[in-house]
């Protein structure tokens, strides 16, 4: 195990100096000369040194993006040419697939299979929007004869795009691809913990022929440069993925300049397993639903409700299979579960589990920091299943963002729906049933942006991703996203024979 890890680090050592800001098509150090270090959560070892953007750099990036948008050619390019450029980005990413996967694993500690799937999806996002943009268009509307009304979709302008640490490259792709597809310019602010792949994506955009200033990447502190972008009068839109408290802060601050805002925030997504479900499929899907990406997913199905008739048989299989999940070398194919992003998050997770114990819940599996051989200095938590819970408990109400699931029985469909909707969040949800009528009925009543019916995942390029309630608003990964990066312009024309004289003077 050690050798794989060391080899990877050695390889990266050679690339270290390359992690700079990208502003106006140039790689550069920060104006202050400051840098910061990222650490591999699996080992605790340093991964790379990165230029740390200051407000001054954020200002330069906004100026570059503004200039590119107001004076540059990107938004005037024929659609096919922009589409070709997006496809070129995808093809360069494909040719650097292994490098992107490796960087993502080193920066996040996630497992190989998770990183591979996410890098592949990031590539496909660019391909999807290369196709989608060609069909994105305005409308001809019904107006009285002799008038004509068309609507055009115009790019919204300069977009600040603020990225979380849990899916660093995929979230960057979800934001950059649709924005530049419609002709916007972007300033990307990656998470401080995981900036590497977003920086490489910025380099790839330039290599693919995106003009200077259209894609800028400024790793730096959220409270400093993130906030600066949110308040900047020359930024037209903020697209944010991250925690609900920061999302609220961003929305309040962005209101001062009436920026367009889209927010993809936290979740506490429910899974409902009915007594007519295929139990094995529900067990496998629910395991993946919570433990994928080490539970550090906004749409993690972290509340599991199982019909009382099948509760015991379901739980027996669920716990048995959870025991088989392996933690360890993230680069190994056999590893199911990677590391926790850092010590702070590890403590948060353990704090929640301790609170559940204090409130009288039962730990059916796990419940403590994991000791992973060879990775003693990394941050690991045992896959954890908690039973004997109720809706007053913190572990049931709050987002934990770790490999921890709470399980409760229910007695009928009505109760299941009530429990599922009893949350301030509304991002994902899952229904396990073989009754199509029930699946349809329950889907309609769930307050969530996403319903997965007998399905362990939902995020394909083309499927809308986003939340109800305090999980945010706006949708990413779909055609509708293009509308959220555009303004609608209505053009009304008169083609009558006689000039109009509405005042009659
Ligand atoms: P976070 O603390 O909210 O940070 C997200 C991003 O915002 C980071 O780039 C962060 O920069 C930046 N930021 C922090 N404070 C800021 C401020 N005052 N102004 C502007 N930007 C600021 O979230 P996180 O800890 O990275 O990610 C975990 C959370 O994201 C979870 O709650 C999860 O549910 C949510 N999430 C949601 C989705 C979704 O699609 N709905 C997807 C993934 C994650 P720094 O890194 O420098 O702090
Ligand atoms: Mg944070």
Coordinates of C-alpha atoms and ligand atoms in Angstrom, one line a residue:
X1 CA 0.0 0.0 0.0
X2 CA 2.8 2.4 1.0
X3 CA 4.5 2.1 -2.4
X4 CA 1.4 3.1 -4.3
X5 CA 0.9 6.1 -2.1
X6 CA 4.6 7.1 -2.3
X7 CA 4.8 6.7 -6.0
X8 CA 1.8 9.0 -6.4
X9 CA 3.3 11.6 -4.1
X10 CA 6.6 11.5 -5.9
X11 CA 4.9 12.0 -9.2
X12 CA 3.0 15.0 -7.8
X13 CA 6.1 16.5 -6.3
X14 CA 7.2 17.3 -9.9
X15 CA 4.0 19.2 -10.6
X16 CA 4.0 21.3 -7.4
X17 CA 5.2 24.5 -8.8
X18 CA 2.4 24.4 -11.4
X19 CA -0.4 25.2 -9.0
X20 CA -0.9 28.9 -9.6
X21 CA -3.8 31.2 -10.1
X22 CA -5.3 31.5 -13.5
X23 CA -6.2 35.1 -14.4
X24 CA -6.8 36.5 -17.9
X25 CA -5.4 33.3 -19.5
X26 CA -2.1 33.5 -17.5
X27 CA -0.9 31.3 -14.7
X28 CA 0.5 33.5 -11.9
X29 CA 1.5 33.7 -8.3
X30 CA -0.7 35.6 -6.0
X31 CA 0.0 39.3 -5.7
X32 CA 1.0 38.8 -2.0
X33 CA 3.3 35.9 -2.9
X34 CA 1.4 33.9 -0.3
X35 CA 0.8 30.2 -0.7
X36 CA -1.0 27.4 1.1
X37 CA -0.7 23.7 1.3
X38 CA -3.2 20.9 0.8
X39 CA -3.1 17.6 2.6
X40 CA -4.0 14.1 1.7
X41 CA -6.8 13.2 4.1
X42 CA -5.9 9.5 3.8
X43 CA -2.4 10.0 5.1
X44 CA -2.2 13.5 6.5
X45 CA 0.7 14.2 4.3
X46 CA 1.1 17.4 2.3
X47 CA 0.1 17.1 -1.3
X48 CA 0.9 20.4 -3.0
X49 CA 1.6 24.1 -2.5
X50 CA -0.8 26.5 -4.1
X51 CA -0.8 30.2 -4.7
X52 CA -3.3 31.8 -2.4
X53 CA -5.4 34.5 -4.0
X54 CA -6.0 37.8 -2.2
X55 CA -8.7 40.4 -2.7
X56 CA -6.3 42.1 -5.1
X57 CA -6.2 38.9 -7.2
X58 CA -9.9 38.6 -7.0
X59 CA -10.2 42.2 -8.3
X60 CA -7.9 41.3 -11.2
X61 CA -9.9 38.2 -12.0
X62 CA -13.2 40.1 -12.0
X63 CA -11.6 42.8 -14.2
X64 CA -10.4 40.1 -16.6
X65 CA -13.7 38.4 -16.7
X66 CA -15.6 41.7 -17.1
X67 CA -13.3 42.7 -20.0
X68 CA -13.7 39.4 -21.7
X69 CA -17.4 39.6 -21.4
X70 CA -17.9 43.2 -22.4
X71 CA -15.2 43.5 -25.0
X72 CA -14.2 40.0 -25.9
X73 CA -15.4 37.6 -28.6
X74 CA -16.4 34.5 -26.7
X75 CA -20.1 35.3 -26.4
X76 CA -20.2 36.4 -30.1
X77 CA -18.6 33.1 -31.3
X78 CA -21.0 31.1 -33.5
X79 CA -22.7 28.4 -31.3
X80 CA -21.0 25.6 -33.1
X81 CA -17.6 27.1 -32.4
X82 CA -18.3 27.4 -28.7
X83 CA -19.7 23.8 -28.7
X84 CA -16.5 22.6 -30.4
X85 CA -14.4 24.3 -27.7
X86 CA -16.4 22.5 -25.0
X87 CA -15.8 19.2 -26.8
X88 CA -12.1 20.0 -27.0
X89 CA -12.0 20.6 -23.2
X90 CA -13.7 17.2 -22.8
X91 CA -11.2 15.5 -25.0
X92 CA -8.2 17.0 -23.3
X93 CA -9.7 16.0 -19.9
X94 CA -10.1 12.5 -21.3
X95 CA -6.5 12.4 -22.4
X96 CA -5.5 13.5 -18.8
X97 CA -8.1 11.2 -17.1
X98 CA -5.6 9.4 -14.9
X99 CA -3.9 12.5 -13.8
X100 CA -7.2 14.1 -12.8
X101 CA -8.3 11.0 -11.0
X102 CA -5.0 10.9 -9.1
X103 CA -5.1 14.6 -8.1
X104 CA -8.7 14.2 -7.0
X105 CA -7.8 11.2 -4.8
X106 CA -4.8 12.9 -3.3
X107 CA -6.7 16.1 -2.5
X108 CA -9.9 14.5 -1.1
X109 CA -8.9 11.0 0.1
X110 CA -11.9 9.5 -1.8
X111 CA -11.8 6.0 -3.3
X112 CA -10.6 5.2 -6.8
X113 CA -13.9 4.2 -8.1
X114 CA -15.6 7.3 -6.8
X115 CA -12.9 9.6 -8.2
X116 CA -13.0 7.8 -11.6
X117 CA -16.8 8.1 -11.8
X118 CA -16.7 11.8 -10.9
X119 CA -13.9 12.7 -13.3
X120 CA -15.7 10.8 -16.1
X121 CA -18.9 12.7 -15.3
X122 CA -17.1 16.0 -15.3
X123 CA -15.9 15.2 -18.8
X124 CA -19.4 14.2 -19.9
X125 CA -20.8 17.4 -18.5
X126 CA -18.8 19.4 -21.0
X127 CA -19.9 17.0 -23.8
X128 CA -23.5 17.3 -22.7
X129 CA -23.5 21.2 -22.7
X130 CA -21.6 21.2 -26.0
X131 CA -24.7 19.5 -27.4
X132 CA -27.3 21.2 -25.3
X133 CA -26.2 24.7 -26.2
X134 CA -26.9 24.2 -29.9
X135 CA -30.5 23.5 -29.1
X136 CA -30.9 26.3 -26.5
X137 CA -32.9 29.1 -27.9
X138 CA -35.5 31.8 -27.3
X139 CA -39.1 31.8 -28.5
X140 CA -41.6 33.4 -30.8
X141 CA -44.6 34.4 -28.7
X142 CA -48.2 35.0 -29.5
X143 CA -49.0 38.7 -29.9
X144 CA -51.8 40.6 -31.8
X145 CA -51.4 40.6 -35.6
X146 CA -48.9 43.1 -37.1
X147 CA -46.8 42.8 -34.0
X148 CA -44.1 40.3 -33.5
X149 CA -42.5 39.2 -30.2
X150 CA -39.4 37.1 -29.9
X151 CA -37.4 36.3 -26.8
X152 CA -33.6 35.9 -27.0
X153 CA -31.4 34.2 -24.4
X154 CA -28.4 36.4 -23.6
X155 CA -25.6 35.4 -21.3
X156 CA -26.0 36.9 -17.8
X157 CA -22.4 38.2 -17.7
X158 CA -19.6 37.6 -15.1
X159 CA -20.3 34.7 -12.9
X160 CA -18.6 33.9 -9.5
X161 CA -18.7 30.1 -9.0
X162 CA -17.9 28.9 -5.5
X163 CA -17.1 25.2 -5.2
X164 CA -17.1 22.8 -2.2
X165 CA -14.5 20.2 -1.3
X166 CA -16.6 17.1 -1.6
X167 CA -16.7 16.9 -5.4
X168 CA -14.0 19.4 -6.5
X169 CA -13.8 18.7 -10.2
X170 CA -17.4 17.6 -10.8
X171 CA -18.8 20.7 -9.1
X172 CA -16.5 22.9 -11.1
X173 CA -17.6 21.2 -14.3
X174 CA -21.3 21.6 -13.3
X175 CA -20.7 25.3 -13.1
X176 CA -18.1 26.1 -15.7
X177 CA -19.6 24.1 -18.6
X178 CA -23.1 25.6 -18.8
X179 CA -21.8 29.1 -18.0
X180 CA -19.2 29.3 -20.8
X181 CA -21.5 27.4 -23.1
X182 CA -23.9 30.3 -23.1
X183 CA -21.1 32.9 -23.4
X184 CA -20.6 34.0 -19.8
X185 CA -17.2 34.6 -18.2
X186 CA -16.4 32.9 -14.9
X187 CA -14.3 33.4 -11.8
X188 CA -14.0 30.0 -10.1
X189 CA -13.3 29.9 -6.4
X190 CA -12.4 26.3 -5.5
X191 CA -12.6 25.0 -1.9
X192 CA -9.3 25.8 0.0
X193 CA -9.1 22.1 1.0
X194 CA -9.2 20.8 -2.6
X195 CA -8.2 23.3 -5.2
X196 CA -6.0 21.1 -7.5
X197 CA -8.4 19.7 -10.2
X198 CA -10.2 23.0 -10.6
X199 CA -6.9 24.7 -11.4
X200 CA -6.0 22.0 -13.9
X201 CA -9.5 22.4 -15.4
X202 CA -8.8 26.1 -15.8
X203 CA -5.5 25.3 -17.6
X204 CA -7.3 22.9 -19.8
X205 CA -9.9 25.5 -20.8
X206 CA -7.2 27.8 -22.0
X207 CA -5.4 25.0 -23.8
X208 CA -8.7 24.2 -25.6
X209 CA -8.9 27.7 -26.9
X210 CA -11.2 29.5 -24.5
X211 CA -10.2 33.1 -24.9
X212 CA -8.3 34.9 -22.1
X213 CA -10.4 36.2 -19.2
X214 CA -13.3 33.8 -19.9
X215 CA -12.2 31.3 -17.3
X216 CA -10.3 32.5 -14.2
X217 CA -9.5 30.3 -11.2
X218 CA -8.6 31.8 -7.9
X219 CA -8.0 29.5 -5.0
X220 CA -8.2 31.4 -1.7
X221 CA -10.2 31.7 1.4
X222 CA -13.9 31.7 1.1
X223 CA -14.3 34.3 3.8
X224 CA -11.9 36.6 1.9
X225 CA -12.0 36.1 -1.8
X226 CA -15.3 34.2 -2.0
X227 CA -17.0 37.0 -0.1
X228 CA -15.2 39.7 -2.2
X229 CA -16.7 38.1 -5.3
X230 CA -20.2 37.9 -3.8
X231 CA -20.2 41.6 -2.9
X232 CA -18.5 42.8 -6.1
X233 CA -20.7 45.1 -8.2
X234 CA -19.2 43.9 -11.4
X235 CA -20.2 40.3 -10.8
X236 CA -23.6 39.5 -12.3
X237 CA -24.3 36.1 -10.8
X238 CA -23.2 33.8 -8.0
X239 CA -23.5 30.1 -8.3
X240 CA -22.7 28.5 -5.0
X241 CA -22.5 24.9 -3.8
X242 CA -21.8 24.4 -0.1
X243 CA -23.3 24.6 3.3
X244 CA -26.7 26.1 4.0
X245 CA -25.4 28.7 6.5
X246 CA -22.9 30.1 4.0
X247 CA -25.6 29.9 1.3
X248 CA -27.8 32.2 3.4
X249 CA -25.0 34.6 4.0
X250 CA -24.2 34.7 0.2
X251 CA -27.9 35.3 -0.7
X252 CA -28.1 38.2 1.8
X253 CA -24.9 39.8 0.5
X254 CA -25.7 39.3 -3.1
X255 CA -29.0 41.0 -2.6
X256 CA -27.2 44.3 -2.2
X257 CA -26.3 44.3 -5.9
X258 CA -29.3 42.1 -6.9
X259 CA -27.1 39.5 -8.4
X260 CA -28.6 36.4 -9.9
X261 CA -28.1 33.6 -7.3
X262 CA -28.3 29.8 -7.5
X263 CA -27.6 27.8 -4.4
X264 CA -27.0 24.1 -4.0
X265 CA -26.9 23.5 -0.3
X266 CA -27.1 20.8 2.3
X267 CA -29.4 17.9 2.7
X268 CA -30.7 15.2 5.0
X269 CA -32.2 13.0 2.3
X270 CA -34.7 10.2 3.2
X271 CA -34.9 6.7 1.8
X272 CA -38.3 4.9 2.1
X273 CA -38.2 1.1 1.9
X274 CA -41.8 -0.3 1.6
X275 CA -42.8 -3.8 2.5
X276 CA -43.2 -4.8 -1.2
X277 CA -39.6 -3.7 -2.0
X278 CA -37.0 -6.0 -3.5
X279 CA -35.1 -6.1 -0.2
X280 CA -31.7 -7.0 -1.6
X281 CA -31.9 -4.2 -4.1
X282 CA -33.0 -1.8 -1.3
X283 CA -30.2 -2.9 0.9
X284 CA -27.5 -2.5 -1.8
X285 CA -29.0 0.8 -2.9
X286 CA -29.2 2.2 0.6
X287 CA -25.6 1.2 1.4
X288 CA -24.5 3.1 -1.7
X289 CA -26.9 5.9 -0.8
X290 CA -25.2 6.7 2.4
X291 CA -21.6 5.4 2.2
X292 CA -20.7 6.5 -1.3
X293 CA -18.1 9.3 -1.2
X294 CA -17.7 8.4 2.5
X295 CA -21.1 10.0 3.2
X296 CA -19.7 13.4 2.2
X297 CA -22.5 14.0 -0.4
X298 CA -25.1 16.6 -0.2
X299 CA -27.7 14.1 -1.4
X300 CA -26.5 11.2 0.8
X301 CA -29.6 9.2 1.9
X302 CA -28.8 9.7 5.6
X303 CA -32.3 9.0 6.9
X304 CA -33.5 5.5 6.2
X305 CA -37.2 4.5 6.9
X306 CA -38.1 0.9 6.6
X307 CA -41.6 -0.6 6.9
X308 CA -42.0 -2.4 10.2
X309 CA -43.0 -5.8 8.5
X310 CA -39.6 -6.1 6.9
X311 CA -37.5 -4.0 9.3
X312 CA -35.8 -6.9 11.0
X313 CA -34.9 -8.8 7.8
X314 CA -33.8 -5.6 6.1
X315 CA -31.6 -4.5 9.0
X316 CA -29.9 -7.9 9.3
X317 CA -28.8 -7.8 5.7
X318 CA -28.0 -4.1 5.8
X319 CA -25.7 -4.4 8.8
X320 CA -24.1 -7.6 7.5
X321 CA -23.3 -5.9 4.1
X322 CA -22.1 -2.7 5.8
X323 CA -19.5 -4.8 7.7
X324 CA -18.1 -5.9 4.3
X325 CA -17.3 -2.4 3.2
X326 CA -13.5 -1.9 3.2
X327 CA -11.6 1.2 4.2
X328 CA -8.0 1.7 3.1
X329 CA -5.7 2.7 0.3
X330 CA -7.9 5.0 -1.8
X331 CA -6.0 4.0 -4.9
X332 CA -6.9 0.3 -4.5
X333 CA -9.8 -1.0 -6.6
X334 CA -11.1 -3.0 -3.6
X335 CA -11.5 0.0 -1.3
X336 CA -15.2 1.1 -0.9
X337 CA -14.8 3.9 1.5
X338 CA -12.2 6.7 1.5
X339 CA -11.1 9.1 4.1
X340 CA -12.9 12.0 5.8
X341 CA -11.8 15.4 4.5
X342 CA -10.0 16.6 7.6
X343 CA -9.7 16.4 11.4
X344 CA -12.3 19.1 11.9
X345 CA -14.9 17.2 9.9
X346 CA -13.9 13.9 11.7
X347 CA -14.6 15.6 15.0
X348 CA -17.9 16.9 13.8
X349 CA -19.0 13.4 12.7
X350 CA -17.9 11.8 15.9
X351 CA -19.6 14.6 17.9
X352 CA -22.9 13.8 16.2
X353 CA -22.5 10.1 17.0
X354 CA -21.7 10.8 20.6
X355 CA -24.8 13.1 20.8
X356 CA -26.9 10.2 19.5
X357 CA -25.6 7.9 22.2
X358 CA -26.3 10.6 24.9
X359 CA -29.8 10.9 23.6
X360 CA -30.4 7.2 23.9
X361 CA -29.9 5.9 20.4
X362 CA -28.4 2.5 19.6
X363 CA -25.2 2.2 17.6
X364 CA -26.0 -0.9 15.4
X365 CA -22.6 -0.6 13.6
X366 CA -19.4 1.5 13.8
X367 CA -19.7 4.6 15.8
X368 CA -16.1 5.5 16.2
X369 CA -13.0 6.8 14.5
X370 CA -11.6 4.0 12.4
X371 CA -8.1 2.7 12.8
X372 CA -6.9 1.9 9.2
X373 CA -3.7 0.0 9.0
X374 CA -1.0 2.0 7.2
X375 CA -3.1 5.1 7.3
X376 CA -2.8 6.0 11.0
X377 CA -2.2 9.7 10.3
X378 CA -5.2 10.1 8.1
X379 CA -8.8 10.8 9.0
X380 CA -11.1 7.8 8.9
X381 CA -14.5 7.0 10.4
X382 CA -16.2 3.6 10.6
X383 CA -19.4 3.1 8.5
X384 CA -22.0 3.8 11.2
X385 CA -25.6 2.7 11.5
X386 CA -27.8 4.2 14.2
X387 CA -31.2 2.9 15.3
X388 CA -33.6 3.7 18.1
X389 CA -33.8 7.3 17.0
X390 CA -36.6 9.9 16.9
X391 CA -37.2 13.2 15.1
X392 CA -36.1 15.3 18.0
X393 CA -32.5 14.0 17.9
X394 CA -29.8 16.1 16.3
X395 CA -28.5 13.1 14.3
X396 CA -31.9 12.9 12.6
X397 CA -32.4 16.6 12.0
X398 CA -29.0 17.9 11.0
X399 CA -26.7 17.2 8.2
X400 CA -23.7 15.1 9.4
X401 CA -21.8 14.9 6.1
X402 CA -20.1 11.6 7.0
X403 CA -20.7 7.8 6.8
X404 CA -23.5 7.8 9.3
X405 CA -27.1 6.7 8.7
X406 CA -30.1 6.7 11.0
X407 CA -32.7 4.1 10.6
X408 CA -36.4 4.1 11.8
X409 CA -39.3 1.8 11.2
X410 CA -42.7 3.1 9.8
X411 CA -46.1 1.5 9.7
X412 CA -47.8 2.9 6.7
X413 CA -47.4 5.0 3.6
X414 CA -48.8 8.1 5.1
X415 CA -46.4 8.0 8.0
X416 CA -43.5 7.3 5.7
X417 CA -44.3 10.5 3.7
X418 CA -44.8 12.5 6.8
X419 CA -41.4 11.4 8.2
X420 CA -39.6 12.0 4.9
X421 CA -41.0 15.5 4.7
X422 CA -40.2 16.4 8.3
X423 CA -37.0 18.1 7.5
X424 CA -35.9 21.7 6.7
X425 CA -34.0 20.2 3.7
X426 CA -35.4 18.8 0.5
X427 CA -32.6 17.7 -1.8
X428 CA -32.6 14.0 -2.6
X429 CA -35.0 11.1 -1.7
X430 CA -35.3 7.4 -2.6
X431 CA -38.3 5.1 -2.7
X432 CA -37.9 1.3 -2.8
X433 CA -41.1 -0.5 -3.9
X434 CA -42.3 -2.9 -6.6
X435 CA -45.7 -1.2 -6.7
X436 CA -45.6 1.3 -9.6
X437 CA -48.7 3.0 -8.4
X438 CA -47.2 3.6 -5.0
X439 CA -44.0 4.8 -6.5
X440 CA -45.9 7.4 -8.5
X441 CA -48.1 8.4 -5.6
X442 CA -45.3 8.8 -3.1
X443 CA -43.0 10.6 -5.6
X444 CA -45.5 13.3 -6.0
X445 CA -45.8 13.9 -2.3
X446 CA -42.1 14.0 -1.4
X447 CA -40.8 17.5 -0.9
X448 CA -37.4 17.1 -2.6
X449 CA -35.8 18.1 -5.9
X450 CA -34.8 14.6 -6.7
X451 CA -36.7 11.3 -6.2
X452 CA -34.8 8.0 -6.9
X453 CA -37.2 5.1 -7.5
X454 CA -35.5 1.7 -7.0
X455 CA -32.3 3.5 -8.0
X456 CA -29.1 4.2 -6.0
X457 CA -28.0 7.3 -7.8
X458 CA -29.4 10.2 -9.8
X459 CA -26.8 12.5 -11.3
X460 CA -26.5 11.9 -15.0
X461 CA -25.7 14.8 -17.3
X462 CA -29.1 16.0 -18.3
X463 CA -30.9 15.2 -15.0
X464 CA -31.8 18.3 -13.0
X465 CA -29.9 18.4 -9.7
X466 CA -31.0 20.8 -6.9
X467 CA -33.2 21.2 -3.9
X468 CA -36.4 22.3 -2.4
X469 CA -36.7 24.1 0.9
X470 CA -33.4 24.9 2.6
X471 CA -31.4 22.8 0.2
X472 CA -31.3 25.8 -2.1
X473 CA -32.7 26.7 -5.5
X474 CA -31.8 26.5 -9.1
X475 CA -30.9 23.3 -11.0
X476 CA -27.6 22.2 -12.3
X477 CA -26.5 19.4 -14.6
X478 CA -29.5 19.9 -17.0
X479 CA -30.8 22.0 -19.9
X480 CA -32.6 24.3 -17.5
X481 CA -29.2 25.3 -16.1
X482 CA -28.6 27.2 -19.4
X483 CA -31.6 29.4 -18.6
X484 CA -30.1 30.1 -15.2
X485 CA -26.9 31.5 -16.9
X486 CA -28.9 33.7 -19.3
X487 CA -31.3 36.7 -19.2
X488 CA -34.4 36.6 -21.3
X489 CA -34.7 39.6 -23.6
X490 CA -38.1 40.3 -25.1
X491 CA -38.0 42.1 -28.5
X492 CA -41.4 43.5 -29.6
X493 CA -41.7 44.8 -33.2
X494 CA -44.5 46.4 -35.1
X495 CA -44.9 45.5 -38.8
X496 CA -48.2 47.3 -39.5
X497 CA -48.8 49.4 -42.7
X498 CA -49.9 52.5 -40.8
X499 CA -47.6 54.1 -38.2
X500 CA -48.9 53.8 -34.6
X501 CA -49.9 57.0 -32.9
X502 CA -51.1 55.8 -29.4
X503 CA -51.7 59.3 -28.1
X504 CA -53.7 60.3 -31.2
X505 CA -52.2 63.7 -31.3
Ligands
LIG1 P1 -18.8 25.6 2.8 O1 -18.1 25.7 4.0 O2 -20.1 26.3 2.7 O3 -17.9 26.1 1.6 C1 -18.2 26.0 0.3 C2 -17.4 27.0 -0.5 O4 -17.8 28.3 -0.1 C3 -15.9 26.9 -0.3 O5 -15.3 27.2 -1.5 C4 -15.6 27.9 0.7 O6 -14.3 28.4 0.7 C5 -16.6 29.0 0.3 N1 -16.9 30.0 1.3 C6 -16.8 29.9 2.7 N2 -17.3 31.0 3.3 C7 -17.6 31.8 2.3 C8 -18.1 33.2 2.3 N3 -18.4 33.8 3.4 N4 -18.4 33.7 1.1 C9 -18.2 33.1 0.0 N5 -17.7 31.8 -0.1 C10 -17.4 31.2 1.1 O7 -19.1 24.1 2.4 P2 -18.1 22.9 2.4 O8 -17.7 22.7 3.9 O9 -17.0 23.1 1.5 O10 -19.0 21.7 1.8 C11 -19.9 21.0 2.5 C12 -21.3 21.5 2.3 O11 -21.6 21.6 0.9 C13 -22.3 20.5 2.8 O12 -23.3 21.2 3.6 C14 -23.0 19.9 1.6 O13 -24.3 19.5 1.8 C15 -22.9 21.0 0.7 N6 -22.9 20.5 -0.7 C16 -24.1 20.7 -1.5 C17 -24.1 20.2 -2.8 C18 -25.4 20.3 -3.6 O14 -25.3 20.2 -4.8 N7 -26.5 20.7 -3.1 C19 -23.0 19.5 -3.3 C20 -21.9 19.4 -2.5 C21 -21.9 19.9 -1.2 P3 -13.2 27.8 1.7 O15 -13.0 26.4 1.2 O16 -12.1 28.6 1.6 O17 -13.9 27.8 3.1
LIG2 MG1 -16.5 24.6 5.2

